[in-house]
Tab-separated table of C-alpha atoms in Angstrom:
chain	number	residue	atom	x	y	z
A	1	UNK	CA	0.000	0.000	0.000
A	2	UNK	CA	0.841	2.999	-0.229
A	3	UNK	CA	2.873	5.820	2.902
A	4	UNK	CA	3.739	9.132	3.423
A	5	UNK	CA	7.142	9.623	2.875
A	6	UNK	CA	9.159	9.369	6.177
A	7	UNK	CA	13.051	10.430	7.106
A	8	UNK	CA	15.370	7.377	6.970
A	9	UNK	CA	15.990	7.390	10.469
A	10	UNK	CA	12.193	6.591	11.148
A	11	UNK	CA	12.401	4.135	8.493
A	12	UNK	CA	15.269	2.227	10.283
A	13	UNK	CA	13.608	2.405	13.772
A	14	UNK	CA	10.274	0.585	12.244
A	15	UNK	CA	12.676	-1.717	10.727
A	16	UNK	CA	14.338	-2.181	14.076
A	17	UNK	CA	10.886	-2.621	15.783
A	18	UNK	CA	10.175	-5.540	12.923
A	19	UNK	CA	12.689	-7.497	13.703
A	20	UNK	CA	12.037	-7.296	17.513
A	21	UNK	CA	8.769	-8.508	17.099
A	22	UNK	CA	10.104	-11.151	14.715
A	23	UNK	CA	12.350	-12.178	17.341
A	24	UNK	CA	9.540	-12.672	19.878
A	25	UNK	CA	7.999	-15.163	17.065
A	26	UNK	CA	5.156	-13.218	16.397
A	27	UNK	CA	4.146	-12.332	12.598
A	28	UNK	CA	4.522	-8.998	11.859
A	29	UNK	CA	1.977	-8.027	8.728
A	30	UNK	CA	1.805	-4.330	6.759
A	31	UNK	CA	-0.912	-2.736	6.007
A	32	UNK	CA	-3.076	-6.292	6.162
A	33	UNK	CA	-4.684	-7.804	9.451
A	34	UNK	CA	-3.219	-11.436	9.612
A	35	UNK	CA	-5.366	-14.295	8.226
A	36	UNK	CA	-5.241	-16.142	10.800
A	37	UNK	CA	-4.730	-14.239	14.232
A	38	UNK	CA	-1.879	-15.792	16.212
A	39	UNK	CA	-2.167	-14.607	19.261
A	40	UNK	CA	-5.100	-12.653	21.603
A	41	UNK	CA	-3.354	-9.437	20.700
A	42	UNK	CA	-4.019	-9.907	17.302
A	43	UNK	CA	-7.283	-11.195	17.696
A	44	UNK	CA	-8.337	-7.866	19.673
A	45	UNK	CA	-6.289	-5.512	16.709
A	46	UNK	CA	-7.692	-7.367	13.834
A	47	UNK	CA	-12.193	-7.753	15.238
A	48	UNK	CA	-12.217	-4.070	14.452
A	49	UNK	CA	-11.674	-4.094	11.178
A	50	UNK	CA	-13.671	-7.265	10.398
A	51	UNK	CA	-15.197	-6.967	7.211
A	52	UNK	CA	-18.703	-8.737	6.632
A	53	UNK	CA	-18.920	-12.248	5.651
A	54	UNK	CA	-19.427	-12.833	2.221
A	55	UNK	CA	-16.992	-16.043	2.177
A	56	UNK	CA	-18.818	-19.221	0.744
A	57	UNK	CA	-19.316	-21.578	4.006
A	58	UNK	CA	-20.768	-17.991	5.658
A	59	UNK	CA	-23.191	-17.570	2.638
A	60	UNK	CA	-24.287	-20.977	2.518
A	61	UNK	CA	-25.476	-21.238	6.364
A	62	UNK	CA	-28.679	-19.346	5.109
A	63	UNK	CA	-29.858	-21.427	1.965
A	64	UNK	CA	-28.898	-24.625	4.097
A	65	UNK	CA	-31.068	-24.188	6.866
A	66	UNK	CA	-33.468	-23.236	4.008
A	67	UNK	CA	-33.104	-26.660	1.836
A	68	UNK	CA	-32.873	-28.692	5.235
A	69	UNK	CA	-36.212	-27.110	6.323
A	70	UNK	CA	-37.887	-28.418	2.968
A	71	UNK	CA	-36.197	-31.300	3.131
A	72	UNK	CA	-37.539	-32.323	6.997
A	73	UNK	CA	-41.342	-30.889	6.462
A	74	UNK	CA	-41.469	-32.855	3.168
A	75	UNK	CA	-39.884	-36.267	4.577
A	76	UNK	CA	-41.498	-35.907	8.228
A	77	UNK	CA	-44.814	-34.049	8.230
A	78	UNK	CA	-45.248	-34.394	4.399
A	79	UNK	CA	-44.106	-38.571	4.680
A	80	UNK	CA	-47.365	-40.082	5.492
A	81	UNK	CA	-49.818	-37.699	3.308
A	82	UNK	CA	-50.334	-39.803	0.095
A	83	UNK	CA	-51.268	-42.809	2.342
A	84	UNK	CA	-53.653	-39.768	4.595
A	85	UNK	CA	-55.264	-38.749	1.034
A	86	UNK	CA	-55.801	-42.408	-0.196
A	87	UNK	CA	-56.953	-43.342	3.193
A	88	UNK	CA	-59.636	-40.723	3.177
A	89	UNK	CA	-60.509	-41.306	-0.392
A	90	UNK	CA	-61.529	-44.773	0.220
A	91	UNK	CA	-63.584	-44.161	2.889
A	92	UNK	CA	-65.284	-41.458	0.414
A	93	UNK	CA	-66.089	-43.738	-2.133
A	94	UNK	CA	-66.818	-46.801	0.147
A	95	UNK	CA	-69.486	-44.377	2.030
A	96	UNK	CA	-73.098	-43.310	0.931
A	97	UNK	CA	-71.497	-39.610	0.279
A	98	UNK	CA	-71.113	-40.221	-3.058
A	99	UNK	CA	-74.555	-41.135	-3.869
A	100	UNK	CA	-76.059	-38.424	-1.965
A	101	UNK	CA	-73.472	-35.454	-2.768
A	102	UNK	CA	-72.215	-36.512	-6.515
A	103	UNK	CA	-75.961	-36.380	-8.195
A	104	UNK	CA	-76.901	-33.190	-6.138
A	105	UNK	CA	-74.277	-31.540	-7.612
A	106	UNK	CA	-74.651	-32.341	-10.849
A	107	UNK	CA	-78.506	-31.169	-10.441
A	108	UNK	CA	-76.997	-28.063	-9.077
A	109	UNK	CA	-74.751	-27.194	-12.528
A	110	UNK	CA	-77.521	-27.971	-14.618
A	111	UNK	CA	-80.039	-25.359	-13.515
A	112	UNK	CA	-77.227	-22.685	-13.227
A	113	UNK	CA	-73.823	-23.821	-15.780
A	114	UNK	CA	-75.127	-26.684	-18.040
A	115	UNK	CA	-72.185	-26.717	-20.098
A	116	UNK	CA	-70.118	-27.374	-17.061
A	117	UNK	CA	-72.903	-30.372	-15.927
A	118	UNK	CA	-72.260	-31.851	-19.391
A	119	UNK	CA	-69.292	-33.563	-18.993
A	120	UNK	CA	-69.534	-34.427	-15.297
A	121	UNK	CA	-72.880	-36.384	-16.199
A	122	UNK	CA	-70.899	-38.392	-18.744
A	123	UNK	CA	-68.161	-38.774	-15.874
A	124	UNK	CA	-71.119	-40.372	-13.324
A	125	UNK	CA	-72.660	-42.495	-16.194
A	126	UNK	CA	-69.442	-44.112	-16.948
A	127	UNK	CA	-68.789	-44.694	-13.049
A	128	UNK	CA	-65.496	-42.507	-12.683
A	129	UNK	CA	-67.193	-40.450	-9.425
A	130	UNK	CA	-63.294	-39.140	-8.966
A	131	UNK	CA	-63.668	-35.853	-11.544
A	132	UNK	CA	-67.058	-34.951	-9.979
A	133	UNK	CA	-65.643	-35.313	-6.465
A	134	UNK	CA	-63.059	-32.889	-7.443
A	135	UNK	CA	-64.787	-30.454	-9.169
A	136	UNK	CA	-67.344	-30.289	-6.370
A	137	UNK	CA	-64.528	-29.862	-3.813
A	138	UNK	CA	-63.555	-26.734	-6.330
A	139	UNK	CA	-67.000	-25.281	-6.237
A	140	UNK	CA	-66.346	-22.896	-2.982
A	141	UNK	CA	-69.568	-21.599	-3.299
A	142	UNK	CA	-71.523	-25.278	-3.857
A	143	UNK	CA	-69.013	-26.184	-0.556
A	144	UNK	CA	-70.475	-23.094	1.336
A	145	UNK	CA	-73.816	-24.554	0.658
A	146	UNK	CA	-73.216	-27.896	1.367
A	147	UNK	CA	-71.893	-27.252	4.810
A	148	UNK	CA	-74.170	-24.819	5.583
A	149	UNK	CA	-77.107	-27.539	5.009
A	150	UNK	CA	-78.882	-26.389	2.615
A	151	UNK	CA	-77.662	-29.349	-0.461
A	152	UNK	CA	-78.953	-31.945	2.155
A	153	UNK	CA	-81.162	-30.341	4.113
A	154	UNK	CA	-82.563	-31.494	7.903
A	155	UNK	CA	-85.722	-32.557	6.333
A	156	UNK	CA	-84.064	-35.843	4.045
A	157	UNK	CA	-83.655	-38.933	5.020
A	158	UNK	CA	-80.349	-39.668	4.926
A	159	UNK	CA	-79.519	-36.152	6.294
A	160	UNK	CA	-78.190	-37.985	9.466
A	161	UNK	CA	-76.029	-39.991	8.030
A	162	UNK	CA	-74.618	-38.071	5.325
A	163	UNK	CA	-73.741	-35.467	8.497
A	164	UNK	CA	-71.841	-38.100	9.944
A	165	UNK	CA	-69.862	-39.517	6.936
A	166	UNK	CA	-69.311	-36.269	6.003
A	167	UNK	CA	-67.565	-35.004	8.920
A	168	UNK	CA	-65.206	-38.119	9.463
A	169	UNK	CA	-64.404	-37.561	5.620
A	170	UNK	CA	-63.080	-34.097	6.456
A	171	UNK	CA	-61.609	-35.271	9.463
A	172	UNK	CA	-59.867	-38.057	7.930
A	173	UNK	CA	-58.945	-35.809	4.280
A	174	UNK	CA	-57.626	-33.079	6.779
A	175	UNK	CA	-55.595	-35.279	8.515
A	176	UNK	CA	-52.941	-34.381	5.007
A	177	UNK	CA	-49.991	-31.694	6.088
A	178	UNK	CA	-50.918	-30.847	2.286
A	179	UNK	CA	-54.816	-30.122	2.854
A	180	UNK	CA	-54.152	-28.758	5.905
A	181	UNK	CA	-51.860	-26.006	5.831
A	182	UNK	CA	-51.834	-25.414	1.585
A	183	UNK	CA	-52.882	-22.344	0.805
A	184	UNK	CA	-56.639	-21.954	-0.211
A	185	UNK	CA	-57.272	-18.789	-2.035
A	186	UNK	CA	-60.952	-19.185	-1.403
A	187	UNK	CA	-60.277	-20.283	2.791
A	188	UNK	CA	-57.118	-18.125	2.995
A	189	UNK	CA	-55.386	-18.414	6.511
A	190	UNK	CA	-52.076	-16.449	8.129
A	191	UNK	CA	-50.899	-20.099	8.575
A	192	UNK	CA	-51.061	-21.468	4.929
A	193	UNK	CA	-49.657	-18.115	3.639
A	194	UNK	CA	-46.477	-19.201	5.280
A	195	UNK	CA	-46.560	-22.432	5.649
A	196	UNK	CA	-47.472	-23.615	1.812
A	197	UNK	CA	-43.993	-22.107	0.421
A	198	UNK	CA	-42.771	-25.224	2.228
A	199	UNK	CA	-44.405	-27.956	1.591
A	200	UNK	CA	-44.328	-30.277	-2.118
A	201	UNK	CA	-46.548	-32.573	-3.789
A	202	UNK	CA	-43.336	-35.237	-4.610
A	203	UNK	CA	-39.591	-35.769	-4.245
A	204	UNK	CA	-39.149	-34.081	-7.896
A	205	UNK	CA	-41.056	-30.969	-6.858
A	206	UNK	CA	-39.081	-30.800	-3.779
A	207	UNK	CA	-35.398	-31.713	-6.101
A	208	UNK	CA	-35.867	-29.597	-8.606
A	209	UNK	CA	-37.091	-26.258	-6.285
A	210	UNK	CA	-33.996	-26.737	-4.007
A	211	UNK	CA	-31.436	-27.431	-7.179
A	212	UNK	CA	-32.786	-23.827	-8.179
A	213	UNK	CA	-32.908	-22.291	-4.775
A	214	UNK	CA	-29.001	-23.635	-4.094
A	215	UNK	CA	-27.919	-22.198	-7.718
A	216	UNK	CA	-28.796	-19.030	-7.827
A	217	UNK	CA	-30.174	-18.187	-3.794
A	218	UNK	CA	-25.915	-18.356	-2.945
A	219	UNK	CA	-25.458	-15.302	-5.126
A	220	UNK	CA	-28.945	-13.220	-4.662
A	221	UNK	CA	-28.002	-13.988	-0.799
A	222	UNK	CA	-24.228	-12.471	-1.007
A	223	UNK	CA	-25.401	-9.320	-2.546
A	224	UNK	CA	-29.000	-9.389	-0.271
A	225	UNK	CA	-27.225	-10.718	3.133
A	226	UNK	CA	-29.174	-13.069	5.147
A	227	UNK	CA	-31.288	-11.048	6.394
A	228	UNK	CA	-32.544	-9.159	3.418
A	229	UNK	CA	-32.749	-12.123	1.654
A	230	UNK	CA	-34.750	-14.420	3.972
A	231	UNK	CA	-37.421	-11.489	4.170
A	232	UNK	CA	-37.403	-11.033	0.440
A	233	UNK	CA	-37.662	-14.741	-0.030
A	234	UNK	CA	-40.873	-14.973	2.348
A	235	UNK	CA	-42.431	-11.916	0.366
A	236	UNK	CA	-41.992	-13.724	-3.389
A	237	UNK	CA	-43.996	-16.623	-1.772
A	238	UNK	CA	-46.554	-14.203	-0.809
A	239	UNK	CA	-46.351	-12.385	-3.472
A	240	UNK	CA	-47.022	-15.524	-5.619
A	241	UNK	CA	-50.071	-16.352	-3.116
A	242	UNK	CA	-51.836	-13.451	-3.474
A	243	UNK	CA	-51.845	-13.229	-7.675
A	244	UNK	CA	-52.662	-16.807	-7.146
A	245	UNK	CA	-55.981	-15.661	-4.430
A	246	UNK	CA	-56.521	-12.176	-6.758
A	247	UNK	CA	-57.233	-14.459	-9.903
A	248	UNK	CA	-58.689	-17.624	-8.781
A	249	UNK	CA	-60.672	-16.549	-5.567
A	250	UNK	CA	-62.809	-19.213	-5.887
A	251	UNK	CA	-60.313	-22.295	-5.869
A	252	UNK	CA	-60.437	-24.733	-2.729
A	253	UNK	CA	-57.879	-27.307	-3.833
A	254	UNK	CA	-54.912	-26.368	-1.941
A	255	UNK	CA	-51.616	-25.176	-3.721
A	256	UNK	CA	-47.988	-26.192	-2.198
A	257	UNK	CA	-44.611	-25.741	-3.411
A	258	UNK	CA	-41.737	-23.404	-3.015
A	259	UNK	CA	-41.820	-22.379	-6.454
A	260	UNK	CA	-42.867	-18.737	-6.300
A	261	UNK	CA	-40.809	-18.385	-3.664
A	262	UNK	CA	-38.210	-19.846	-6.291
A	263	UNK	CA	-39.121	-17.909	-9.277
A	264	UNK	CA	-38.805	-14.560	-7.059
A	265	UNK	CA	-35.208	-15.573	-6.360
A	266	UNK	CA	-34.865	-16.168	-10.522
A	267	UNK	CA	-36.090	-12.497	-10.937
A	268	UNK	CA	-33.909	-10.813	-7.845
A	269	UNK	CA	-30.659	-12.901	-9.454
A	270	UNK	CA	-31.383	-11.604	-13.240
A	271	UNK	CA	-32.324	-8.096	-11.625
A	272	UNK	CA	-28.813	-8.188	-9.356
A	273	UNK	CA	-26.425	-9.323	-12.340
A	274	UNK	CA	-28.322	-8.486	-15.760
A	275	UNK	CA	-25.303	-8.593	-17.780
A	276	UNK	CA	-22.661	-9.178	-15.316
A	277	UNK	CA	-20.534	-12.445	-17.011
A	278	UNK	CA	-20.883	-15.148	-14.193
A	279	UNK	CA	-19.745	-19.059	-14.384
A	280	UNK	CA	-22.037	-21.401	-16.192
A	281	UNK	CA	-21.698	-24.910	-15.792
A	282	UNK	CA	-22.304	-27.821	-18.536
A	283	UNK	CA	-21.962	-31.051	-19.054
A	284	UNK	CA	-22.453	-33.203	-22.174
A	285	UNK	CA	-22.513	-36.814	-21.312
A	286	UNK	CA	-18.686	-37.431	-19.993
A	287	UNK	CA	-17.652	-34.094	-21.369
A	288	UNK	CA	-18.029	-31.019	-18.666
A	289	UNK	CA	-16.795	-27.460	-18.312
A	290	UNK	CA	-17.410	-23.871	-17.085
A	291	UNK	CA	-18.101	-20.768	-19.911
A	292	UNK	CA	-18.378	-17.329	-19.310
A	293	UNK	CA	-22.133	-15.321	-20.259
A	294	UNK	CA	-24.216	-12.992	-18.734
A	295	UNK	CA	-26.364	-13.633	-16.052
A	296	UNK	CA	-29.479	-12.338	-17.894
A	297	UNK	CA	-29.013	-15.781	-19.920
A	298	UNK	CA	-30.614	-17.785	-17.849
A	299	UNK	CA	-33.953	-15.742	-17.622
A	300	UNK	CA	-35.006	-16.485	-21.486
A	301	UNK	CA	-34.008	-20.490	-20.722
A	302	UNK	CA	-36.336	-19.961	-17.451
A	303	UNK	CA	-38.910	-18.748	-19.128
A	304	UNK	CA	-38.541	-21.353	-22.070
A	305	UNK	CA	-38.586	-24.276	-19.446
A	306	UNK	CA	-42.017	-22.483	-17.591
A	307	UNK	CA	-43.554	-22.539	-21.320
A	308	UNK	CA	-42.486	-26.269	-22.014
A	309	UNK	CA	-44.103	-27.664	-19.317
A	310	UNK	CA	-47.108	-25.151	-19.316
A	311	UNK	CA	-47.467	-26.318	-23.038
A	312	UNK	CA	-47.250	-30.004	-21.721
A	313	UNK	CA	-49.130	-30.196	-18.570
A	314	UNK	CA	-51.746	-31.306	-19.533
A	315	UNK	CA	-54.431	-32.045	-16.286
A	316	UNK	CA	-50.804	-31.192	-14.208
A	317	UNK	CA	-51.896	-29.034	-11.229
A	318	UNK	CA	-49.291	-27.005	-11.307
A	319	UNK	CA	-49.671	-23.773	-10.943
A	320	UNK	CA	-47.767	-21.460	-13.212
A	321	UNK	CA	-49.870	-18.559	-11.866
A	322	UNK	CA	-48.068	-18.541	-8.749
A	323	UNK	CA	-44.575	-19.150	-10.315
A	324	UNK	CA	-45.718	-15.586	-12.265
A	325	UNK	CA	-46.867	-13.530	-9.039
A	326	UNK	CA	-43.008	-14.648	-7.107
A	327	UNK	CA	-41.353	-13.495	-10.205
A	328	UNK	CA	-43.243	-10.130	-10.490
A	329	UNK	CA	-42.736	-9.842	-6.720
A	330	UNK	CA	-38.987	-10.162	-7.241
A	331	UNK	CA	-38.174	-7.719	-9.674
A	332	UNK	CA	-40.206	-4.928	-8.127
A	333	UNK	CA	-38.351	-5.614	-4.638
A	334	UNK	CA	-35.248	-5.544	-6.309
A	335	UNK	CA	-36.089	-1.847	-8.475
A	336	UNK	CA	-37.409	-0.811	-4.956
A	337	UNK	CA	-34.465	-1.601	-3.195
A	338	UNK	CA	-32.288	0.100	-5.744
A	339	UNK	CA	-34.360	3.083	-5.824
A	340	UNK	CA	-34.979	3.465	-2.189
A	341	UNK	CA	-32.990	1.123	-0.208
A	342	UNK	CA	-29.059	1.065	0.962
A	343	UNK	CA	-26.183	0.273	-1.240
A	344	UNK	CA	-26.195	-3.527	-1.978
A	345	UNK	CA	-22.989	-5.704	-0.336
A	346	UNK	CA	-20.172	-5.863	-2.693
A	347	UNK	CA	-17.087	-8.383	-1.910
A	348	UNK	CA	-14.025	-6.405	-1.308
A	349	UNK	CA	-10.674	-6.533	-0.530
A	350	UNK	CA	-9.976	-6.332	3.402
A	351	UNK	CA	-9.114	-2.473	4.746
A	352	UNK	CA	-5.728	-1.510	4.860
A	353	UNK	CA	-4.989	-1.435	8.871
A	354	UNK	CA	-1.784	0.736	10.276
A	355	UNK	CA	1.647	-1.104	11.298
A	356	UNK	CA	1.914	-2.747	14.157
C-alpha cells in the first residue's frame, strides 16, 4: 500500500521494531490484518476491522437451513400424506357420500352452468365419481352450501347420516400436512400463507425447487445478506399467493410448493447481475466445463422451461400462476431496493490497517 514519505531514520527504527517482534515469534503483517490471528493481541487488533462475511461456508449457512427445512417438512410431516389422502378417499367412495353429494351436484350445474354439468354427467354415467368429487370440492360456493345444510337439508332422510360420513371424511382428508396447511385462495389463513412455500406434492417438486434455490439463492443472498434475503424470499412466496388468491378466488384445492418463492429468487438474481458475465456450468454426457455469459441468460431459458411444461401439462396441477406472481414480486423488490434502499454488499478486498 501505499505511505507518506518518512526520514530514513524513522524508516530504520520501524525496521528495528520488525525485527524485535520477529524475534519474539510473532508475525509482523503491513498494512493487512493477519489471516489467521496468532495470538489474543491480534485477535483484539484485527475484530475491528472485520469486514462482513461474504466467504462461501458464511453464505451458505442461510440457503442450508433453508433446503434442510424443505427437506424435513417434506420427509417428516409431508411422509405419510399420500397414504392420509388415499386413506380418506376410500372411505369417500366406500361411504353413501357419493350417492347423496355426486348427483346433487350435478342437479346443481344444470339449472345454473349446463355446459359445465355436461361432462360431469358423462363422468357419473361411466362410473369414474373421482372428476365430480373434485370439481365439487372446487365449487367454494356449492361447498359453502353444502356445509351450511342447505344441499342436504334437515328434512331428508339420509340427512343424518350423510352429516356423519361427512364429517369423518373431512376429518380423515384433513388429517394431510398438504390439505391442511396449503394455501386456499378461497379459505385463505395467516398459517397457509407461510406455511405452503414449504411444503411439495413429490420428491421431484421438492429436487428440482432446491437445485434452483441452491444455484442461484448463494449469489442473490451475497449481494441481499441473510437477512434481506430471507425477508425477500418470504415476500416472493406471498407475493405468488396473493396473484394466485386475486385471480382464482374461488379455488379450494390447496396449492404447495416453493416455487414462487423460487421464481422470485430467478427475478432478484437476473435483476442483481443483468449482464454481469458469471460461471455457467455444462456437461455433455462425460464431457463437462465452465463458460463465461451474462447472467441475464438464464432468464429467457427460465422462461422457455415455464412454457415447455405449461405447453405439456396437460391435467398437471401445477400452478404457473403462482410461479408468475413470485417473479413479479422479485423484480419490483429488487427496483425498490435500488431506488430506495441502501447500497447492496459488494465483496471487497480487506481495509488496509496501520503497522503494528
Amino acid at each position: 500500500c501505499s505511505r507518506d514519505a518518512q526520514p530514513p531514520e524513522a524508516t530504520a527504527r520501524g525496521r528495528a521494531a520488525s525485527v524485535a517482534h520477529d524475534a519474539t515469534g510473532r508475525r509482523v503483517h503491513f498494512g493487512r490484518p493477519p489471516a489467521w490471528p496468532t495470538t489474543r493481541r491480534d485477535v483484539a487488533s484485527t475484530s475491528a476491522v472485520r469486514e462482513p462475511c461474504l466467504s462461501l461456508p458464511c453464505s451458505l449457512m442461510l440457503l442450508l437451513l433453508l433446503i434442510l427445512i424443505n427437506v424435513l417438512v417434506f420427509f417428516g410431516a409431508q411422509g405419510r400424506d399420500d397414504e392420509r389422502t388415499l386413506h380418506a378417499a376410500r372411505y369417500y367412495f366406500d361411504s353413501a357420500l357419493p350417492g347423496i353429494e355426486l348427483p346433487r351436484y350435478v342437479a346443481e350445474l344444470e339449472r345454473h352452468r349446463p355446459a359445465d354439468a355436461l361432462p360431469l354427467q358423462k363422468a357419473l354415467d361411466k362410473k369414474r365419481p373421482q372428476r365430480v368429487l373434485r370439481a365439487m370440492e372446487n365449487d367454494a360456493a356449492f361447498m359453502r352450501r353444502l356445509h351450511a345444510e342447505q344441499i342436504v337439508t334437515p328434512e331428508a332422510p339420509e340427512f343424518a347420516r350423510w352429516r356423519s360420513e361427512r364429517r369423518h371424511y373431512e376429518t380423515l382428508r384433513d388429517k394431510s400436512t398438504s390439505q391442511r396447511l396449503g394455501f386456499k385462495p378461497a379459505e385463505p389463513t395467516v398459517a397457509s400463507l407461510f406455511a405452503h412455500m414449504f411444503l411439495h406434492g413429490d420428491l421431484m417438486h421438492l429436487i428440482g425447487n432446491m437445485a434452483i434455490l441452491f444455484v442461484v439463492g448463494l449469489l442473490v443472498e451475497e449481494k441481499l445478506g441473510k437477512t434481506r434475503f430471507l425477508l425477500f424470499y418470504l415476500l416472493c412466496g406471498l407475493g405468488a399467493a396473493a396473484l394466485d388468491w386475486a385471480v382464482d378466488s374461488q379455488r379450494t384445492i390447496p396449492g404447495i410448493g416453493a416455487s414462487g418463492a423460487v421464481s422470485g429468487v430467478m427475478a432478484m438474481f437476473v435483476m442483481l447481475y443483468g449482464l454481469q458475465k458469471i460461471r455457467f456450468f455444462y456437461w455433455l454426457v462425460v464431457y463437462f466445463d465452465f463458460f463465461m455469459a451474462p447472467a441475464i441468460l438464464v432468464l429467457p431459458v427460465w422462461i422457455g422451461w415455464e412454457l415447455v411444461q405449461y405447453l405439456n401439462a396437460g391435467n398437471s396441477q401445477i400452478n404457473y400462476l403462482a410461479h408468475l406472481g413470485g417473479f413479479l414480486t422479485g423484480t419490483l423488490l429488487i427496483a425498490m431496493l435500488r431506488r430506495f434502499g441502501p447500497a447492496l454488499k459488494t465483496a471487497t478486498e480487506p481495509p488496509l490497517v496501520p503497522d503494528p
